[in-house]
Amino acid sequence: MSLANCLELSVVGIDGEVVAQGTWPWTAKVLELFQAAHSAKPGYHCKLLHGGHALDATRELRSTELTSGGSVTVVWTKAARSFYPFSKAFAAVKSSGSVVTWGQQDAGGDSSSVAEQLKEDVVHVVGNAGAMAAVKLDGSVVMWGAKDSGGALKVRERSRLGDALQHGVVQVIAAGRAFAAVKDDGSVLTWGDTDSGGDSSSVAAQLQDSVVHVVGNVRAFAAIRANGSVVTWGEEDSGGDSSSVAEQLQSGVYQLA
């Protein structure tokens, strides 16, 4: 492969630490840079930035403004909680990228229906009370377990989400019986039990971009946007309704617990 057709790049943390270096063909996808970053810090999710803009994992390197000898900045996001405390199953991610599951079958302990998809390239798995979801290196999501907990998409969810969970996902977060996926463009997708935060339609406009962090509890989710504001959805009494403190959550928030 001619070096003239390649791009030499460094992936650098915001602290200046070089996470990865290498040479990639111009025709390679940005996804390969994400893979290099994930390999350096397994179990964590990240965004890659260049010139202050997030890189799209689906684009080819030649379609970006990257230049040979340059660098991209990796911003790590905290590893998502990998299990729900009342789950009745386990999933183990191996160094090969394969997944092994056991425990209550209809709570995610039986992953035989998606076994082929879990043989390799899995970087992270999260579980809730009745299901599990895995993020793969290509940005796709694999789910299994009880359908009403997000183990499979319901008809209405398939219509709403289409193939959006097949690419660009950088993190999946669990609530009691629902999941939320953060994509590389800062948007958020949800599915699972409506009352647990699986339905985010009431705040959809605020979840279309600029989301940097999401957390879930037993029946609700909360997200931090790039401007430091907070968006909540799910059961009102579990924090899904933050209207009583809305004014205080419009800016300056950097952590959710």
PDB file of C-alpha atoms in Angstrom:
ATOM      1  CA  MET A   1       0.000   0.000   0.000  1.00  0.00           C
ATOM      2  CA  SER A   2       1.504   3.312  -1.108  1.00  0.00           C
ATOM      3  CA  LEU A   3       2.074   5.856   1.653  1.00  0.00           C
ATOM      4  CA  ALA A   4       0.703   8.465  -0.743  1.00  0.00           C
ATOM      5  CA  ASN A   5      -2.675   6.836  -0.306  1.00  0.00           C
ATOM      6  CA  CYS A   6      -2.433   6.783   3.477  1.00  0.00           C
ATOM      7  CA  LEU A   7      -3.041   9.115   6.386  1.00  0.00           C
ATOM      8  CA  GLU A   8      -0.706   9.147   9.372  1.00  0.00           C
ATOM      9  CA  LEU A   9      -2.577  10.201  12.509  1.00  0.00           C
ATOM     10  CA  SER A  10      -2.344  10.375  16.281  1.00  0.00           C
ATOM     11  CA  VAL A  11      -5.301   9.986  18.636  1.00  0.00           C
ATOM     12  CA  VAL A  12      -4.627  12.253  21.602  1.00  0.00           C
ATOM     13  CA  GLY A  13      -6.469  12.718  24.905  1.00  0.00           C
ATOM     14  CA  ILE A  14      -7.400  16.149  26.194  1.00  0.00           C
ATOM     15  CA  ASP A  15      -4.549  15.760  28.692  1.00  0.00           C
ATOM     16  CA  GLY A  16      -2.072  15.445  25.819  1.00  0.00           C
ATOM     17  CA  GLU A  17      -1.527  11.700  26.201  1.00  0.00           C
ATOM     18  CA  VAL A  18      -1.148   9.884  22.886  1.00  0.00           C
ATOM     19  CA  VAL A  19      -3.726   7.089  22.948  1.00  0.00           C
ATOM     20  CA  ALA A  20      -2.994   5.601  19.528  1.00  0.00           C
ATOM     21  CA  GLN A  21      -0.833   6.260  16.478  1.00  0.00           C
ATOM     22  CA  GLY A  22      -0.952   4.675  13.093  1.00  0.00           C
ATOM     23  CA  THR A  23      -1.321   4.884   9.360  1.00  0.00           C
ATOM     24  CA  TRP A  24      -4.704   4.412   7.736  1.00  0.00           C
ATOM     25  CA  PRO A  25      -5.708   4.320   4.052  1.00  0.00           C
ATOM     26  CA  TRP A  26      -7.674   7.336   2.865  1.00  0.00           C
ATOM     27  CA  THR A  27     -10.565   5.002   2.041  1.00  0.00           C
ATOM     28  CA  ALA A  28     -10.806   3.724   5.652  1.00  0.00           C
ATOM     29  CA  LYS A  29     -13.769   4.762   7.767  1.00  0.00           C
ATOM     30  CA  VAL A  30     -13.419   7.092  10.742  1.00  0.00           C
ATOM     31  CA  LEU A  31     -14.786   4.095  12.643  1.00  0.00           C
ATOM     32  CA  GLU A  32     -11.254   2.627  12.591  1.00  0.00           C
ATOM     33  CA  LEU A  33     -10.037   5.563  14.688  1.00  0.00           C
ATOM     34  CA  PHE A  34     -12.819   4.853  17.192  1.00  0.00           C
ATOM     35  CA  GLN A  35     -11.712   1.216  17.262  1.00  0.00           C
ATOM     36  CA  ALA A  36      -8.128   2.255  18.000  1.00  0.00           C
ATOM     37  CA  ALA A  37      -9.326   4.442  20.871  1.00  0.00           C
ATOM     38  CA  HIS A  38     -11.578   1.714  22.302  1.00  0.00           C
ATOM     39  CA  SER A  39      -8.688  -0.754  22.213  1.00  0.00           C
ATOM     40  CA  ALA A  40      -6.638   1.611  24.365  1.00  0.00           C
ATOM     41  CA  LYS A  41      -9.359   1.960  26.983  1.00  0.00           C
ATOM     42  CA  PRO A  42     -11.781  -1.004  26.882  1.00  0.00           C
ATOM     43  CA  GLY A  43     -15.170  -0.494  28.485  1.00  0.00           C
ATOM     44  CA  TYR A  44     -15.163   3.274  27.979  1.00  0.00           C
ATOM     45  CA  HIS A  45     -16.914   5.242  25.276  1.00  0.00           C
ATOM     46  CA  CYS A  46     -15.608   8.301  23.536  1.00  0.00           C
ATOM     47  CA  LYS A  47     -16.068  11.071  21.047  1.00  0.00           C
ATOM     48  CA  LEU A  48     -13.419  12.022  18.508  1.00  0.00           C
ATOM     49  CA  LEU A  49     -13.032  15.714  17.777  1.00  0.00           C
ATOM     50  CA  HIS A  50     -11.180  17.640  15.076  1.00  0.00           C
ATOM     51  CA  GLY A  51     -11.266  21.399  14.895  1.00  0.00           C
ATOM     52  CA  GLY A  52     -13.905  21.448  17.606  1.00  0.00           C
ATOM     53  CA  HIS A  53     -16.284  19.245  15.613  1.00  0.00           C
ATOM     54  CA  ALA A  54     -17.238  15.629  16.324  1.00  0.00           C
ATOM     55  CA  LEU A  55     -16.141  13.115  13.705  1.00  0.00           C
ATOM     56  CA  ASP A  56     -18.757  10.885  12.118  1.00  0.00           C
ATOM     57  CA  ALA A  57     -17.715   7.239  12.389  1.00  0.00           C
ATOM     58  CA  THR A  58     -19.488   6.333   9.135  1.00  0.00           C
ATOM     59  CA  ARG A  59     -17.495   8.717   6.907  1.00  0.00           C
ATOM     60  CA  GLU A  60     -14.333   7.870   4.997  1.00  0.00           C
ATOM     61  CA  LEU A  61     -11.150   9.608   6.140  1.00  0.00           C
ATOM     62  CA  ARG A  62     -10.741  11.250   2.727  1.00  0.00           C
ATOM     63  CA  SER A  63     -14.067  13.038   3.184  1.00  0.00           C
ATOM     64  CA  THR A  64     -12.894  14.728   6.392  1.00  0.00           C
ATOM     65  CA  GLU A  65     -10.561  17.684   6.891  1.00  0.00           C
ATOM     66  CA  LEU A  66      -7.907  15.475   8.500  1.00  0.00           C
ATOM     67  CA  THR A  67      -4.368  15.804   7.147  1.00  0.00           C
ATOM     68  CA  SER A  68      -1.473  13.379   7.335  1.00  0.00           C
ATOM     69  CA  GLY A  69       0.719  14.020  10.356  1.00  0.00           C
ATOM     70  CA  GLY A  70      -2.164  15.561  12.250  1.00  0.00           C
ATOM     71  CA  SER A  71      -4.153  14.419  15.236  1.00  0.00           C
ATOM     72  CA  VAL A  72      -7.673  13.970  16.540  1.00  0.00           C
ATOM     73  CA  THR A  73      -8.765  14.547  20.120  1.00  0.00           C
ATOM     74  CA  VAL A  74     -10.432  11.778  22.083  1.00  0.00           C
ATOM     75  CA  VAL A  75     -12.901  12.756  24.810  1.00  0.00           C
ATOM     76  CA  TRP A  76     -13.693   9.860  27.111  1.00  0.00           C
ATOM     77  CA  THR A  77     -17.143   9.409  28.599  1.00  0.00           C
ATOM     78  CA  LYS A  78     -17.487   7.436  31.802  1.00  0.00           C
ATOM     79  CA  ALA A  79     -18.180   3.750  31.291  1.00  0.00           C
ATOM     80  CA  ALA A  80     -21.897   3.079  31.527  1.00  0.00           C
ATOM     81  CA  ARG A  81     -23.170   1.110  34.498  1.00  0.00           C
ATOM     82  CA  SER A  82     -22.798  -2.430  33.244  1.00  0.00           C
ATOM     83  CA  PHE A  83     -25.595  -4.039  35.201  1.00  0.00           C
ATOM     84  CA  TYR A  84     -28.890  -3.251  36.859  1.00  0.00           C
ATOM     85  CA  PRO A  85     -28.842  -4.167  40.586  1.00  0.00           C
ATOM     86  CA  PHE A  86     -32.000  -6.266  40.389  1.00  0.00           C
ATOM     87  CA  SER A  87     -31.059  -8.150  37.246  1.00  0.00           C
ATOM     88  CA  LYS A  88     -31.207 -11.942  37.392  1.00  0.00           C
ATOM     89  CA  ALA A  89     -28.591 -12.629  34.714  1.00  0.00           C
ATOM     90  CA  PHE A  90     -24.964 -11.897  33.846  1.00  0.00           C
ATOM     91  CA  ALA A  91     -23.018 -11.200  30.661  1.00  0.00           C
ATOM     92  CA  ALA A  92     -19.247 -11.510  30.373  1.00  0.00           C
ATOM     93  CA  VAL A  93     -17.342  -9.711  27.603  1.00  0.00           C
ATOM     94  CA  LYS A  94     -14.131 -11.514  26.688  1.00  0.00           C
ATOM     95  CA  SER A  95     -10.905 -10.065  25.294  1.00  0.00           C
ATOM     96  CA  SER A  96     -11.859 -11.568  21.919  1.00  0.00           C
ATOM     97  CA  GLY A  97     -14.951  -9.354  21.839  1.00  0.00           C
ATOM     98  CA  SER A  98     -17.292 -12.307  22.356  1.00  0.00           C
ATOM     99  CA  VAL A  99     -20.021 -12.442  25.015  1.00  0.00           C
ATOM    100  CA  VAL A 100     -21.018 -15.246  27.383  1.00  0.00           C
ATOM    101  CA  THR A 101     -24.346 -15.065  29.242  1.00  0.00           C
ATOM    102  CA  TRP A 102     -25.983 -17.031  32.054  1.00  0.00           C
ATOM    103  CA  GLY A 103     -28.732 -16.724  34.618  1.00  0.00           C
ATOM    104  CA  GLN A 104     -32.497 -16.336  34.209  1.00  0.00           C
ATOM    105  CA  GLN A 105     -33.144 -17.016  30.540  1.00  0.00           C
ATOM    106  CA  ASP A 106     -35.870 -14.437  29.928  1.00  0.00           C
ATOM    107  CA  ALA A 107     -33.867 -11.733  31.737  1.00  0.00           C
ATOM    108  CA  GLY A 108     -30.894 -11.911  29.354  1.00  0.00           C
ATOM    109  CA  GLY A 109     -29.277 -15.123  30.566  1.00  0.00           C
ATOM    110  CA  ASP A 110     -30.110 -16.792  27.247  1.00  0.00           C
ATOM    111  CA  SER A 111     -28.531 -14.988  24.286  1.00  0.00           C
ATOM    112  CA  SER A 112     -28.816 -17.850  21.807  1.00  0.00           C
ATOM    113  CA  SER A 113     -31.158 -15.830  19.567  1.00  0.00           C
ATOM    114  CA  VAL A 114     -28.317 -13.358  18.869  1.00  0.00           C
ATOM    115  CA  ALA A 115     -25.355 -15.717  19.346  1.00  0.00           C
ATOM    116  CA  GLU A 116     -23.868 -14.998  15.914  1.00  0.00           C
ATOM    117  CA  GLN A 117     -23.809 -11.265  16.603  1.00  0.00           C
ATOM    118  CA  LEU A 118     -22.074 -11.782  19.944  1.00  0.00           C
ATOM    119  CA  LYS A 119     -19.164 -13.860  18.654  1.00  0.00           C
ATOM    120  CA  GLU A 120     -16.854 -10.878  18.147  1.00  0.00           C
ATOM    121  CA  ASP A 121     -16.387  -7.089  18.171  1.00  0.00           C
ATOM    122  CA  VAL A 122     -18.481  -6.383  21.290  1.00  0.00           C
ATOM    123  CA  VAL A 123     -17.013  -3.503  23.303  1.00  0.00           C
ATOM    124  CA  HIS A 124     -19.592  -3.044  26.051  1.00  0.00           C
ATOM    125  CA  VAL A 125     -22.720  -4.655  27.516  1.00  0.00           C
ATOM    126  CA  VAL A 126     -25.362  -3.165  29.803  1.00  0.00           C
ATOM    127  CA  GLY A 127     -28.283  -4.875  31.494  1.00  0.00           C
ATOM    128  CA  ASN A 128     -31.537  -3.834  33.108  1.00  0.00           C
ATOM    129  CA  ALA A 129     -34.115  -5.799  35.105  1.00  0.00           C
ATOM    130  CA  GLY A 130     -35.170  -7.965  32.168  1.00  0.00           C
ATOM    131  CA  ALA A 131     -32.865  -7.532  29.178  1.00  0.00           C
ATOM    132  CA  MET A 132     -29.379  -6.731  27.923  1.00  0.00           C
ATOM    133  CA  ALA A 133     -27.899  -4.630  25.143  1.00  0.00           C
ATOM    134  CA  ALA A 134     -24.422  -4.719  23.607  1.00  0.00           C
ATOM    135  CA  VAL A 135     -22.536  -2.067  21.637  1.00  0.00           C
ATOM    136  CA  LYS A 136     -20.292  -3.366  18.856  1.00  0.00           C
ATOM    137  CA  LEU A 137     -17.225  -1.810  17.263  1.00  0.00           C
ATOM    138  CA  ASP A 138     -19.210  -0.832  14.177  1.00  0.00           C
ATOM    139  CA  GLY A 139     -21.566   1.255  16.327  1.00  0.00           C
ATOM    140  CA  SER A 140     -24.468  -1.186  16.135  1.00  0.00           C
ATOM    141  CA  VAL A 141     -26.569  -2.432  19.069  1.00  0.00           C
ATOM    142  CA  VAL A 142     -27.500  -6.041  19.784  1.00  0.00           C
ATOM    143  CA  MET A 143     -30.290  -6.674  22.287  1.00  0.00           C
ATOM    144  CA  TRP A 144     -31.799  -9.760  23.904  1.00  0.00           C
ATOM    145  CA  GLY A 145     -34.041 -10.739  26.812  1.00  0.00           C
ATOM    146  CA  ALA A 146     -37.634  -9.741  27.575  1.00  0.00           C
ATOM    147  CA  LYS A 147     -39.195  -7.618  24.836  1.00  0.00           C
ATOM    148  CA  ASP A 148     -41.095  -5.450  27.340  1.00  0.00           C
ATOM    149  CA  SER A 149     -37.728  -4.560  28.915  1.00  0.00           C
ATOM    150  CA  GLY A 150     -36.039  -3.659  25.637  1.00  0.00           C
ATOM    151  CA  GLY A 151     -34.736  -7.116  24.741  1.00  0.00           C
ATOM    152  CA  ALA A 152     -36.292  -6.682  21.293  1.00  0.00           C
ATOM    153  CA  LEU A 153     -37.924  -3.799  19.485  1.00  0.00           C
ATOM    154  CA  LYS A 154     -41.696  -3.699  19.487  1.00  0.00           C
ATOM    155  CA  VAL A 155     -43.503  -2.987  16.192  1.00  0.00           C
ATOM    156  CA  ARG A 156     -44.015   0.678  17.038  1.00  0.00           C
ATOM    157  CA  GLU A 157     -40.357   1.030  18.054  1.00  0.00           C
ATOM    158  CA  ARG A 158     -39.149  -0.560  14.823  1.00  0.00           C
ATOM    159  CA  SER A 159     -41.223   1.962  12.917  1.00  0.00           C
ATOM    160  CA  ARG A 160     -39.868   4.861  14.982  1.00  0.00           C
ATOM    161  CA  LEU A 161     -36.213   3.846  15.102  1.00  0.00           C
ATOM    162  CA  GLY A 162     -35.763   2.162  11.737  1.00  0.00           C
ATOM    163  CA  ASP A 163     -32.093   1.204  11.330  1.00  0.00           C
ATOM    164  CA  ALA A 164     -30.830   3.978  13.620  1.00  0.00           C
ATOM    165  CA  LEU A 165     -29.455   1.436  16.105  1.00  0.00           C
ATOM    166  CA  GLN A 166     -27.348  -0.242  13.435  1.00  0.00           C
ATOM    167  CA  HIS A 167     -24.689   2.459  13.240  1.00  0.00           C
ATOM    168  CA  GLY A 168     -23.163   5.356  15.133  1.00  0.00           C
ATOM    169  CA  VAL A 169     -24.007   4.267  18.693  1.00  0.00           C
ATOM    170  CA  VAL A 170     -21.250   5.085  21.198  1.00  0.00           C
ATOM    171  CA  GLN A 171     -22.992   4.273  24.485  1.00  0.00           C
ATOM    172  CA  VAL A 172     -26.084   2.474  25.810  1.00  0.00           C
ATOM    173  CA  ILE A 173     -27.491   3.247  29.258  1.00  0.00           C
ATOM    174  CA  ALA A 174     -29.972   1.124  31.219  1.00  0.00           C
ATOM    175  CA  ALA A 175     -32.938   2.099  33.343  1.00  0.00           C
ATOM    176  CA  GLY A 176     -35.231  -0.344  35.144  1.00  0.00           C
ATOM    177  CA  ARG A 177     -36.805  -1.816  32.021  1.00  0.00           C
ATOM    178  CA  ALA A 178     -35.631   0.484  29.237  1.00  0.00           C
ATOM    179  CA  PHE A 179     -32.511   1.535  27.356  1.00  0.00           C
ATOM    180  CA  ALA A 180     -31.150   4.801  25.955  1.00  0.00           C
ATOM    181  CA  ALA A 181     -28.502   4.910  23.230  1.00  0.00           C
ATOM    182  CA  VAL A 182     -26.254   7.927  22.695  1.00  0.00           C
ATOM    183  CA  LYS A 183     -25.065   8.303  19.103  1.00  0.00           C
ATOM    184  CA  ASP A 184     -21.922   9.901  17.739  1.00  0.00           C
ATOM    185  CA  ASP A 185     -23.924  12.925  16.561  1.00  0.00           C
ATOM    186  CA  GLY A 186     -25.101  13.600  20.132  1.00  0.00           C
ATOM    187  CA  SER A 187     -28.632  12.327  19.599  1.00  0.00           C
ATOM    188  CA  VAL A 188     -30.399   9.875  21.921  1.00  0.00           C
ATOM    189  CA  LEU A 189     -32.660   6.943  21.039  1.00  0.00           C
ATOM    190  CA  THR A 190     -34.804   5.066  23.577  1.00  0.00           C
ATOM    191  CA  TRP A 191     -36.748   1.824  23.673  1.00  0.00           C
ATOM    192  CA  GLY A 192     -38.246  -0.603  26.177  1.00  0.00           C
ATOM    193  CA  ASP A 193     -40.909  -0.072  28.815  1.00  0.00           C
ATOM    194  CA  THR A 194     -42.653   3.255  28.197  1.00  0.00           C
ATOM    195  CA  ASP A 195     -43.043   3.989  31.903  1.00  0.00           C
ATOM    196  CA  SER A 196     -39.347   3.379  32.561  1.00  0.00           C
ATOM    197  CA  GLY A 197     -38.127   5.951  30.049  1.00  0.00           C
ATOM    198  CA  GLY A 198     -38.404   3.850  26.905  1.00  0.00           C
ATOM    199  CA  ASP A 199     -40.579   6.583  25.401  1.00  0.00           C
ATOM    200  CA  SER A 200     -38.747   9.917  25.150  1.00  0.00           C
ATOM    201  CA  SER A 201     -41.132  11.520  22.652  1.00  0.00           C
ATOM    202  CA  SER A 202     -42.054  14.285  25.105  1.00  0.00           C
ATOM    203  CA  VAL A 203     -38.476  15.615  24.966  1.00  0.00           C
ATOM    204  CA  ALA A 204     -37.515  14.393  21.498  1.00  0.00           C
ATOM    205  CA  ALA A 205     -36.549  17.845  20.226  1.00  0.00           C
ATOM    206  CA  GLN A 206     -34.019  18.228  23.055  1.00  0.00           C
ATOM    207  CA  LEU A 207     -32.453  14.843  22.328  1.00  0.00           C
ATOM    208  CA  GLN A 208     -31.744  15.366  18.633  1.00  0.00           C
ATOM    209  CA  ASP A 209     -28.188  16.595  19.198  1.00  0.00           C
ATOM    210  CA  SER A 210     -25.616  17.902  21.694  1.00  0.00           C
ATOM    211  CA  VAL A 211     -26.198  15.244  24.388  1.00  0.00           C
ATOM    212  CA  VAL A 212     -22.932  14.407  26.155  1.00  0.00           C
ATOM    213  CA  HIS A 213     -24.030  12.159  29.025  1.00  0.00           C
ATOM    214  CA  VAL A 214     -27.072  10.092  30.082  1.00  0.00           C
ATOM    215  CA  VAL A 215     -27.860   8.265  33.331  1.00  0.00           C
ATOM    216  CA  GLY A 216     -30.812   6.068  34.253  1.00  0.00           C
ATOM    217  CA  ASN A 217     -32.469   4.959  37.470  1.00  0.00           C
ATOM    218  CA  VAL A 218     -35.265   2.502  38.175  1.00  0.00           C
ATOM    219  CA  ARG A 219     -37.895   4.281  36.024  1.00  0.00           C
ATOM    220  CA  ALA A 220     -36.410   7.410  34.427  1.00  0.00           C
ATOM    221  CA  PHE A 221     -33.487   8.948  32.532  1.00  0.00           C
ATOM    222  CA  ALA A 222     -31.636  12.255  32.716  1.00  0.00           C
ATOM    223  CA  ALA A 223     -29.290  13.710  30.104  1.00  0.00           C
ATOM    224  CA  ILE A 224     -26.726  16.510  30.133  1.00  0.00           C
ATOM    225  CA  ARG A 225     -26.448  18.602  26.985  1.00  0.00           C
ATOM    226  CA  ALA A 226     -23.323  20.371  25.760  1.00  0.00           C
ATOM    227  CA  ASN A 227     -24.625  23.701  27.089  1.00  0.00           C
ATOM    228  CA  GLY A 228     -24.811  22.272  30.624  1.00  0.00           C
ATOM    229  CA  SER A 229     -28.594  21.929  30.690  1.00  0.00           C
ATOM    230  CA  VAL A 230     -30.462  18.814  31.810  1.00  0.00           C
ATOM    231  CA  VAL A 231     -33.273  16.918  30.052  1.00  0.00           C
ATOM    232  CA  THR A 232     -35.376  14.330  31.911  1.00  0.00           C
ATOM    233  CA  TRP A 233     -38.025  11.800  30.923  1.00  0.00           C
ATOM    234  CA  GLY A 234     -39.741   8.717  32.338  1.00  0.00           C
ATOM    235  CA  GLU A 235     -41.894   8.278  35.423  1.00  0.00           C
ATOM    236  CA  GLU A 236     -42.503  11.640  37.067  1.00  0.00           C
ATOM    237  CA  ASP A 237     -42.041  10.456  40.664  1.00  0.00           C
ATOM    238  CA  SER A 238     -38.711   8.812  39.758  1.00  0.00           C
ATOM    239  CA  GLY A 239     -37.214  12.043  38.449  1.00  0.00           C
ATOM    240  CA  GLY A 240     -38.593  11.947  34.931  1.00  0.00           C
ATOM    241  CA  ASP A 241     -40.264  15.290  35.645  1.00  0.00           C
ATOM    242  CA  SER A 242     -37.768  17.966  36.678  1.00  0.00           C
ATOM    243  CA  SER A 243     -40.061  20.944  36.096  1.00  0.00           C
ATOM    244  CA  SER A 244     -39.898  21.993  39.758  1.00  0.00           C
ATOM    245  CA  VAL A 245     -36.164  22.724  39.384  1.00  0.00           C
ATOM    246  CA  ALA A 246     -36.108  23.475  35.664  1.00  0.00           C
ATOM    247  CA  GLU A 247     -34.667  26.954  36.080  1.00  0.00           C
ATOM    248  CA  GLN A 248     -31.703  25.588  38.048  1.00  0.00           C
ATOM    249  CA  LEU A 249     -30.979  22.960  35.396  1.00  0.00           C
ATOM    250  CA  GLN A 250     -30.682  25.303  32.415  1.00  0.00           C
ATOM    251  CA  SER A 251     -26.906  25.634  32.596  1.00  0.00           C
ATOM    252  CA  GLY A 252     -23.732  24.721  34.469  1.00  0.00           C
ATOM    253  CA  VAL A 253     -24.468  21.035  35.102  1.00  0.00           C
ATOM    254  CA  TYR A 254     -21.447  18.741  34.601  1.00  0.00           C
ATOM    255  CA  GLN A 255     -22.441  15.610  36.544  1.00  0.00           C
ATOM    256  CA  LEU A 256     -25.555  13.542  37.203  1.00  0.00           C
ATOM    257  CA  ALA A 257     -25.938  10.931  39.939  1.00  0.00           C
TER     258      ALA A 257
END
